[in-house]
Backbone as XML, in Angstrom:
<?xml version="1.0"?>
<chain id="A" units="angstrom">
  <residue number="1" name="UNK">
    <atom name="N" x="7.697" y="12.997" z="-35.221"/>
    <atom name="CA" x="9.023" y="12.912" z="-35.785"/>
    <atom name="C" x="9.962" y="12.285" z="-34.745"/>
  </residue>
  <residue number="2" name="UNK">
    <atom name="N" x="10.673" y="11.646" z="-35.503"/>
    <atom name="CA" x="11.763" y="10.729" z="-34.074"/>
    <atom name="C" x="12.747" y="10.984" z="-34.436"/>
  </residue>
  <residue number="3" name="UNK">
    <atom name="N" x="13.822" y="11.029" z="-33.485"/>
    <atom name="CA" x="14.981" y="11.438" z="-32.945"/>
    <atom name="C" x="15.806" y="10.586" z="-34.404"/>
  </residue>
  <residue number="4" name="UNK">
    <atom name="N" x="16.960" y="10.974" z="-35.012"/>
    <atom name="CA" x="17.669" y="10.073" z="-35.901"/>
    <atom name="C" x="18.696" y="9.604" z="-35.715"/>
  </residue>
  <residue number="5" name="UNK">
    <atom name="N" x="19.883" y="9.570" z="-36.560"/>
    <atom name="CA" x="21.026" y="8.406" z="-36.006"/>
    <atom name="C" x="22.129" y="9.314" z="-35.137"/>
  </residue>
  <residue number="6" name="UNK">
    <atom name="N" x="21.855" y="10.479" z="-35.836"/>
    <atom name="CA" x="22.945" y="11.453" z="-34.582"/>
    <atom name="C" x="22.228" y="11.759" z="-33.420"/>
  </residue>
  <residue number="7" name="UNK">
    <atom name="N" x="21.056" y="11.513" z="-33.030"/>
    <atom name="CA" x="20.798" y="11.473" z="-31.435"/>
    <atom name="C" x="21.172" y="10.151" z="-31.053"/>
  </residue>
  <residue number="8" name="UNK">
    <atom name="N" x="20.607" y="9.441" z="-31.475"/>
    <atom name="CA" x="20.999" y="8.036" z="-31.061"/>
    <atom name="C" x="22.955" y="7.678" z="-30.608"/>
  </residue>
  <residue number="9" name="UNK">
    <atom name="N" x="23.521" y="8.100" z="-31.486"/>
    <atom name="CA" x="25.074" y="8.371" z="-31.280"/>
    <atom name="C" x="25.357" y="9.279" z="-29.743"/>
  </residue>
  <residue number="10" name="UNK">
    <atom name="N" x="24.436" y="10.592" z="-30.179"/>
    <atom name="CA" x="24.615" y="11.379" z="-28.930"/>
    <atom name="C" x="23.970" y="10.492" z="-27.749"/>
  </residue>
  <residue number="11" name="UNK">
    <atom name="N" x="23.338" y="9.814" z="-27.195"/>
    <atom name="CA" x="22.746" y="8.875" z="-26.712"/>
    <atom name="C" x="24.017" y="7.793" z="-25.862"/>
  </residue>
  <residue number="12" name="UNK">
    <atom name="N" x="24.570" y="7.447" z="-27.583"/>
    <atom name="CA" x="25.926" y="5.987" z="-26.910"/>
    <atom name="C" x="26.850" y="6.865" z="-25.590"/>
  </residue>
  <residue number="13" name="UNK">
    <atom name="N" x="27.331" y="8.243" z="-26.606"/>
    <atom name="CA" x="28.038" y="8.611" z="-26.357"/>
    <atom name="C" x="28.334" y="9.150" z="-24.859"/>
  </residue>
  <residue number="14" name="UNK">
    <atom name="N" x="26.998" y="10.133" z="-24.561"/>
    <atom name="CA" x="26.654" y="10.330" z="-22.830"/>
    <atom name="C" x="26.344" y="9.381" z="-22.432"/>
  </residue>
  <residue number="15" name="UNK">
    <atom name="N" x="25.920" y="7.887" z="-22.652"/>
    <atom name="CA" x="25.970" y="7.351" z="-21.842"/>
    <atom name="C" x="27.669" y="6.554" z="-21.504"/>
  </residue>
  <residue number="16" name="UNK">
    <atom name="N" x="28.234" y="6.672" z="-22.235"/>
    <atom name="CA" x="29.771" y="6.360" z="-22.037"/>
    <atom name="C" x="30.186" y="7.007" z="-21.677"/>
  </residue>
  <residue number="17" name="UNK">
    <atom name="N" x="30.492" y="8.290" z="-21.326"/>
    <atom name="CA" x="31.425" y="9.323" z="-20.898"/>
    <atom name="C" x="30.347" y="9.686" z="-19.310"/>
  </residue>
  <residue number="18" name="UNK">
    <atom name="N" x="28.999" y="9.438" z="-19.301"/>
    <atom name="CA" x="28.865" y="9.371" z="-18.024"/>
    <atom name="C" x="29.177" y="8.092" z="-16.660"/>
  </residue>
  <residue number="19" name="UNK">
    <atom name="N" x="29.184" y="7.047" z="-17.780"/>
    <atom name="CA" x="30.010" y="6.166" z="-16.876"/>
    <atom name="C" x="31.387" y="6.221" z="-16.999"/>
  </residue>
  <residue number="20" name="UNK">
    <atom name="N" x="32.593" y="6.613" z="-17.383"/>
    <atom name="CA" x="33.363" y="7.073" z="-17.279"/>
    <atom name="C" x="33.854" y="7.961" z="-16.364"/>
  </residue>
  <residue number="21" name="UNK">
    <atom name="N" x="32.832" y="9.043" z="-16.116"/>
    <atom name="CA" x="33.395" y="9.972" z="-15.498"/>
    <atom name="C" x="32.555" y="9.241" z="-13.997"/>
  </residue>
  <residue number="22" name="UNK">
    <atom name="N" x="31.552" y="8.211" z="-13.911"/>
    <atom name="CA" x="31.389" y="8.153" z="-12.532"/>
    <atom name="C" x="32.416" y="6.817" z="-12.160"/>
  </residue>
  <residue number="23" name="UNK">
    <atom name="N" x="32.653" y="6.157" z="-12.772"/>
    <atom name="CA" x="33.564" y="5.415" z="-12.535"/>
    <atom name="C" x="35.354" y="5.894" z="-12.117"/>
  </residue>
  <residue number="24" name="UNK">
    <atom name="N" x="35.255" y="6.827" z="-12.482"/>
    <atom name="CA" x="36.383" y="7.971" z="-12.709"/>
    <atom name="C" x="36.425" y="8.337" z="-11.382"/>
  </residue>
  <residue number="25" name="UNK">
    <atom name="N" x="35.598" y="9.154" z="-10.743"/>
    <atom name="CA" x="35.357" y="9.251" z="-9.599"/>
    <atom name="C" x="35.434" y="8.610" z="-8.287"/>
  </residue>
  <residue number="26" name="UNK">
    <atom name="N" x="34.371" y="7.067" z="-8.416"/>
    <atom name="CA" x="34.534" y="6.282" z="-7.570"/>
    <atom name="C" x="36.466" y="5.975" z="-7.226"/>
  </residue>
  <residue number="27" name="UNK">
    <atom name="N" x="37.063" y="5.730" z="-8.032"/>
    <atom name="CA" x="38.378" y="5.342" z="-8.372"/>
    <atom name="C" x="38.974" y="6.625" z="-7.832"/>
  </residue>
  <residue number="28" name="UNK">
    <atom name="N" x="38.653" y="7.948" z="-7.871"/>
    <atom name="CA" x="39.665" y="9.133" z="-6.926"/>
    <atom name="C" x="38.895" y="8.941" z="-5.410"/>
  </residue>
  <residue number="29" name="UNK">
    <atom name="N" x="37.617" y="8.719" z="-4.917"/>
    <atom name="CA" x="37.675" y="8.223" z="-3.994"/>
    <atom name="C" x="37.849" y="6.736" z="-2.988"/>
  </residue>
  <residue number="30" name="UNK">
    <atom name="N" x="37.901" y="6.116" z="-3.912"/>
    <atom name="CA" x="38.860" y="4.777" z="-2.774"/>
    <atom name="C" x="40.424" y="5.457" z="-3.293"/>
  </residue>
  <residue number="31" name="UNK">
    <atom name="N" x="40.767" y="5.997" z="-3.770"/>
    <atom name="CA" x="42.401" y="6.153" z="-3.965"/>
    <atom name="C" x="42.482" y="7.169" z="-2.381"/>
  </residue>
  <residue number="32" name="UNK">
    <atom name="N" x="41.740" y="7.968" z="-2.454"/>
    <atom name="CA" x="41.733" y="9.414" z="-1.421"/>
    <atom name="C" x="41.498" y="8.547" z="-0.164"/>
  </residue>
  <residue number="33" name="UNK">
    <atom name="N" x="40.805" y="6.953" z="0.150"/>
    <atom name="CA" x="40.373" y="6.518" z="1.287"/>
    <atom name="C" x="39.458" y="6.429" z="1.615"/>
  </residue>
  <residue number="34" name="UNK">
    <atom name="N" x="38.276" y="7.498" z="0.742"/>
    <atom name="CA" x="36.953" y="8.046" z="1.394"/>
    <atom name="C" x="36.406" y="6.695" z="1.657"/>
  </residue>
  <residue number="35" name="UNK">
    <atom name="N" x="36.140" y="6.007" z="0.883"/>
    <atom name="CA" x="35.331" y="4.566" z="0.100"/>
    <atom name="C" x="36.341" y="3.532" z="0.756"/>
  </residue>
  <residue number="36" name="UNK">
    <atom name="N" x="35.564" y="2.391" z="1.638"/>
    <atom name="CA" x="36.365" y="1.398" z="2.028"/>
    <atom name="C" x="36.228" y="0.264" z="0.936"/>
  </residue>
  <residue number="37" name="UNK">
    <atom name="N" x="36.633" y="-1.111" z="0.865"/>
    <atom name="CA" x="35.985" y="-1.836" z="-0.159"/>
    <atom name="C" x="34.671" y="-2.284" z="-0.403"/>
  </residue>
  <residue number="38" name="UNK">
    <atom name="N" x="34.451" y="-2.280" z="0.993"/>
    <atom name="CA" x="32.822" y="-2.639" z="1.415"/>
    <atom name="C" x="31.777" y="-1.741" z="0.602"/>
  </residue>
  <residue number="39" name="UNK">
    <atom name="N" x="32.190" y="-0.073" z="1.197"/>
    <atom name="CA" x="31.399" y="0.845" z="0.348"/>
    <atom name="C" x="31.903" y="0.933" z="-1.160"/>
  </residue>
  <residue number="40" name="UNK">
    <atom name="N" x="32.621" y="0.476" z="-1.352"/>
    <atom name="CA" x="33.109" y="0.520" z="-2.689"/>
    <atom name="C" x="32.089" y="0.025" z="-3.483"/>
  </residue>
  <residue number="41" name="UNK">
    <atom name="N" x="31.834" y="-1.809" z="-2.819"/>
    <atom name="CA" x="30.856" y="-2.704" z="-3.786"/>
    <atom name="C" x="29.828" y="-2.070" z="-3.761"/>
  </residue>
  <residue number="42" name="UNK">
    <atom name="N" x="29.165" y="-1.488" z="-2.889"/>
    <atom name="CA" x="27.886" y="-1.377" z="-2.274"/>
    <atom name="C" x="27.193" y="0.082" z="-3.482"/>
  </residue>
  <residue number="43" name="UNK">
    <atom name="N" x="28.399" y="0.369" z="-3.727"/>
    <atom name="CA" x="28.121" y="1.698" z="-4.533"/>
    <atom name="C" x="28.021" y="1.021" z="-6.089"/>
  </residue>
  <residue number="44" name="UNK">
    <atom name="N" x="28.849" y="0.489" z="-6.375"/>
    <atom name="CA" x="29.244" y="-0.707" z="-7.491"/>
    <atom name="C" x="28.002" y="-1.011" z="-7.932"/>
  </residue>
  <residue number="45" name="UNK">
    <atom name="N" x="27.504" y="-1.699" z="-6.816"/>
    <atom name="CA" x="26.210" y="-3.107" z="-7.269"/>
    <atom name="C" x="25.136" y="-2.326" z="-7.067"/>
  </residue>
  <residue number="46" name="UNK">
    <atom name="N" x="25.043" y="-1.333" z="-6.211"/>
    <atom name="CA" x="23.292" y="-0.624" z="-6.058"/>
    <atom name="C" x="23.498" y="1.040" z="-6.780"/>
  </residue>
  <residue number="47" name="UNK">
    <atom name="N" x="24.496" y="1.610" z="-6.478"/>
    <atom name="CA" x="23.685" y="3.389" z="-5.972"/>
    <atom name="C" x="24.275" y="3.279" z="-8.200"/>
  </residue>
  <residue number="48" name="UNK">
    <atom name="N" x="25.407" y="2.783" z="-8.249"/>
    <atom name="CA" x="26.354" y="2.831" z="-9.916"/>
    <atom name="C" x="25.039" y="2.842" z="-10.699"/>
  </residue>
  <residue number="49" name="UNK">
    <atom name="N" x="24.190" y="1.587" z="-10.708"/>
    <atom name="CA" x="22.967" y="1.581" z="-11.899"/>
    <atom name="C" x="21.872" y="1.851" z="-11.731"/>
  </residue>
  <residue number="50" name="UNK">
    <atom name="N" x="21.758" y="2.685" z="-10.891"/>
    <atom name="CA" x="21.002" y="3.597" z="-10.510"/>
    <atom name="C" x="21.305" y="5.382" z="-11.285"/>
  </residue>
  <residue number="51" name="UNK">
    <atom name="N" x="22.607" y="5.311" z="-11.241"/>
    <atom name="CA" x="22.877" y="6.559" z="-11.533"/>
    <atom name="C" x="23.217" y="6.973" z="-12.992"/>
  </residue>
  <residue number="52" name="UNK">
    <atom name="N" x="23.414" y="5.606" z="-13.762"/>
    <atom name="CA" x="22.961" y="5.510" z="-14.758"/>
    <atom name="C" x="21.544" y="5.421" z="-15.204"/>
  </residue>
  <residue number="53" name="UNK">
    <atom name="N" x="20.464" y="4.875" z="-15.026"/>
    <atom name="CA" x="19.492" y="5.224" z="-15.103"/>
    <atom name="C" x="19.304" y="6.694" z="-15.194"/>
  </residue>
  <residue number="54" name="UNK">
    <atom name="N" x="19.336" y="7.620" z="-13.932"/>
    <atom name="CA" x="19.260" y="9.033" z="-14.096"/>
    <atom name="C" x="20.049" y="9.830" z="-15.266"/>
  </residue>
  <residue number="55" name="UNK">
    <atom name="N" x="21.223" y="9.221" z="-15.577"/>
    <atom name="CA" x="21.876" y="9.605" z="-16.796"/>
    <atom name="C" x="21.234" y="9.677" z="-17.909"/>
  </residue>
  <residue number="56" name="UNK">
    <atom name="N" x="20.397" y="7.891" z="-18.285"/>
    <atom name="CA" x="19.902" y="7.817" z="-19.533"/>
    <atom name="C" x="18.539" y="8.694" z="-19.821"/>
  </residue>
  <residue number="57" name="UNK">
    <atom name="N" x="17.980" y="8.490" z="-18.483"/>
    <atom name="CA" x="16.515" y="9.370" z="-18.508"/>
    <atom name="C" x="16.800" y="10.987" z="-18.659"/>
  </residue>
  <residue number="58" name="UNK">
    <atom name="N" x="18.028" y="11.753" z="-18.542"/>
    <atom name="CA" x="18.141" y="13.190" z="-18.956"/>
    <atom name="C" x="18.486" y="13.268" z="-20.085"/>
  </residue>
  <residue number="59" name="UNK">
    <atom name="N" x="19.459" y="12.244" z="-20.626"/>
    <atom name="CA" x="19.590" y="12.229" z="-22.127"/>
    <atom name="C" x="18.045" y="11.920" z="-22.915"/>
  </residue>
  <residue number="60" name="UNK">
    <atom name="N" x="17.515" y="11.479" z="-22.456"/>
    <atom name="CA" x="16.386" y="10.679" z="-23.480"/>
    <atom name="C" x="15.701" y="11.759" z="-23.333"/>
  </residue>
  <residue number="61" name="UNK">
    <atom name="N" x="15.524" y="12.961" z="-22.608"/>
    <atom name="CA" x="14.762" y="13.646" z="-22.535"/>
    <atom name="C" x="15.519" y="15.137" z="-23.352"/>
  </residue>
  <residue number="62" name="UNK">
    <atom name="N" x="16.487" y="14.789" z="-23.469"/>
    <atom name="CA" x="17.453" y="16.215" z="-23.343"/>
    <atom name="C" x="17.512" y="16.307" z="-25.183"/>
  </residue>
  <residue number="63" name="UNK">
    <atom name="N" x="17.323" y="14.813" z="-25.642"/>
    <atom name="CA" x="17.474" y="14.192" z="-27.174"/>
    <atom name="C" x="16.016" y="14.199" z="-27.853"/>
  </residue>
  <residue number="64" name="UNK">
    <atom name="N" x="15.157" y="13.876" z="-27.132"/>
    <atom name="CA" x="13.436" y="13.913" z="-27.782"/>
    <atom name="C" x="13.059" y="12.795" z="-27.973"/>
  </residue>
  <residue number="65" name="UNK">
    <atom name="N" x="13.863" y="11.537" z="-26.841"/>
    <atom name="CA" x="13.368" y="10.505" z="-27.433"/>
    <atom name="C" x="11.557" y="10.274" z="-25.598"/>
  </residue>
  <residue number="66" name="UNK">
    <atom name="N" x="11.826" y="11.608" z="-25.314"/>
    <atom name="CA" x="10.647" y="10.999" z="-23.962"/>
    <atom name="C" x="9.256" y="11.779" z="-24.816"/>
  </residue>
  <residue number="67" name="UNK">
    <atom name="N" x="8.688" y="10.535" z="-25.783"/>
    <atom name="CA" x="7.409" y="10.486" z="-26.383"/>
    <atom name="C" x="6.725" y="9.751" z="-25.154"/>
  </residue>
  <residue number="68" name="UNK">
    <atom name="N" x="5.316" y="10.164" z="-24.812"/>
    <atom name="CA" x="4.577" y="9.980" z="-24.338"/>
    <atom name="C" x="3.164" y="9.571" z="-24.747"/>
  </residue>
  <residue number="69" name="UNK">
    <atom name="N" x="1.994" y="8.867" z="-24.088"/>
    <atom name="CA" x="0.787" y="8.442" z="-25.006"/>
    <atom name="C" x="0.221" y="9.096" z="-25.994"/>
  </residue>
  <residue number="70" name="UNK">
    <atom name="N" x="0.736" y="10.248" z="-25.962"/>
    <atom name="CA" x="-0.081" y="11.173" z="-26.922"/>
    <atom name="C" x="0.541" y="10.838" z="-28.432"/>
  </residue>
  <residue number="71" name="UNK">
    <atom name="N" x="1.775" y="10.842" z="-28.299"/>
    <atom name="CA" x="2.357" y="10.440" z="-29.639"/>
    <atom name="C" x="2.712" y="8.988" z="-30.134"/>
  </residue>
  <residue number="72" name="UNK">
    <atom name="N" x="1.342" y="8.661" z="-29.929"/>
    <atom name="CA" x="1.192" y="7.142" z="-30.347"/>
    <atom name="C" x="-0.020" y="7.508" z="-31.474"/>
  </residue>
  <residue number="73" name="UNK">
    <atom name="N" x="0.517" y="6.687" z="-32.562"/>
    <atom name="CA" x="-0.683" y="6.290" z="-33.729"/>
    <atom name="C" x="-1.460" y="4.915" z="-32.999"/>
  </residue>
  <residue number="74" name="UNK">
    <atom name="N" x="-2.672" y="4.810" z="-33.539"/>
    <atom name="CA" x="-3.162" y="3.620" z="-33.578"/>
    <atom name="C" x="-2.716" y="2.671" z="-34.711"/>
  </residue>
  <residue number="75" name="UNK">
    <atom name="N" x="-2.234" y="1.444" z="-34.672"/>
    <atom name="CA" x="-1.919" y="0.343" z="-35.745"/>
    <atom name="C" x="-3.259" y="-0.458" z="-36.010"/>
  </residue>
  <residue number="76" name="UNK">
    <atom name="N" x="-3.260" y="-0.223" z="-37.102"/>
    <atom name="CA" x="-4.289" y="-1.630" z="-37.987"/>
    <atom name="C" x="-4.220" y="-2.397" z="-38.853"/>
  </residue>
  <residue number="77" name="UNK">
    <atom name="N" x="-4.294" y="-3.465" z="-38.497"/>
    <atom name="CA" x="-4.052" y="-4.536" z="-39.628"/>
    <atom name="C" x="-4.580" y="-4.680" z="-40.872"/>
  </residue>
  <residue number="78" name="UNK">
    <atom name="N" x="-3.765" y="-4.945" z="-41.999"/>
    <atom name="CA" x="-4.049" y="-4.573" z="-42.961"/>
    <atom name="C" x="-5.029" y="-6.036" z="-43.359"/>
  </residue>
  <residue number="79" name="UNK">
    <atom name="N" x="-6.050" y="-5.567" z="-44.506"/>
    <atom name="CA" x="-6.661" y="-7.517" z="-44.255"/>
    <atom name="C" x="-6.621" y="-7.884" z="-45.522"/>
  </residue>
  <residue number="80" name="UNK">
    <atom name="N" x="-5.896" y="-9.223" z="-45.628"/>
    <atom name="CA" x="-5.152" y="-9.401" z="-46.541"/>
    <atom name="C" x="-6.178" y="-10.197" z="-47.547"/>
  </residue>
  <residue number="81" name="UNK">
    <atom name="N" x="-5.953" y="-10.238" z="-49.334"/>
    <atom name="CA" x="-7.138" y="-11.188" z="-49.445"/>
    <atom name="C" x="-6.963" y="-12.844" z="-49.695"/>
  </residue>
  <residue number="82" name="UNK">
    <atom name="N" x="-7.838" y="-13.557" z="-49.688"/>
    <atom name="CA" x="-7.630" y="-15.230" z="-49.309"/>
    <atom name="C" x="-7.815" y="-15.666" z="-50.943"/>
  </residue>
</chain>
């Protein structure tokens, strides 16, 4: 059974409000100083889509979409006649 259109929504949704809130963040620390611009990018361009990744992979798991080999059918072609 697979996940339907309200996981999938729940899905858009944490993944928007988790970049939000890390973007949210980054932005109270260069305001506070912590973050120079340098570390700013550096967080930006590497550690940011990274941490999305970890976002999407707890949702996908948290939603039922982390199917694994086991829940695979085999496909066969149907043979058509000539």
């Amino acid at each position: 059974m697979s996940p339907g259109p309200a996981a999938a929504y729940a899905f858009r949704l944490g993944i928007t409000a988790g970049a939000i809130v890390g973007l949210a963040l980054l932005g109270l620390l260069y305001w506070l100083g912590q973050l120079a611009v340098f570390q700013l990018a550096y967080v930006l361009l590497i550690i940011f889509p990274l941490y999305l990744v970890l976002v999407a992979v707890a949702l996908s798991v948290w939603l039922g979409y982390d199917k694994d080999t086991t829940s695979l059918r085999p496909v066969y072609r149907s043979k058509e006649p000539k």
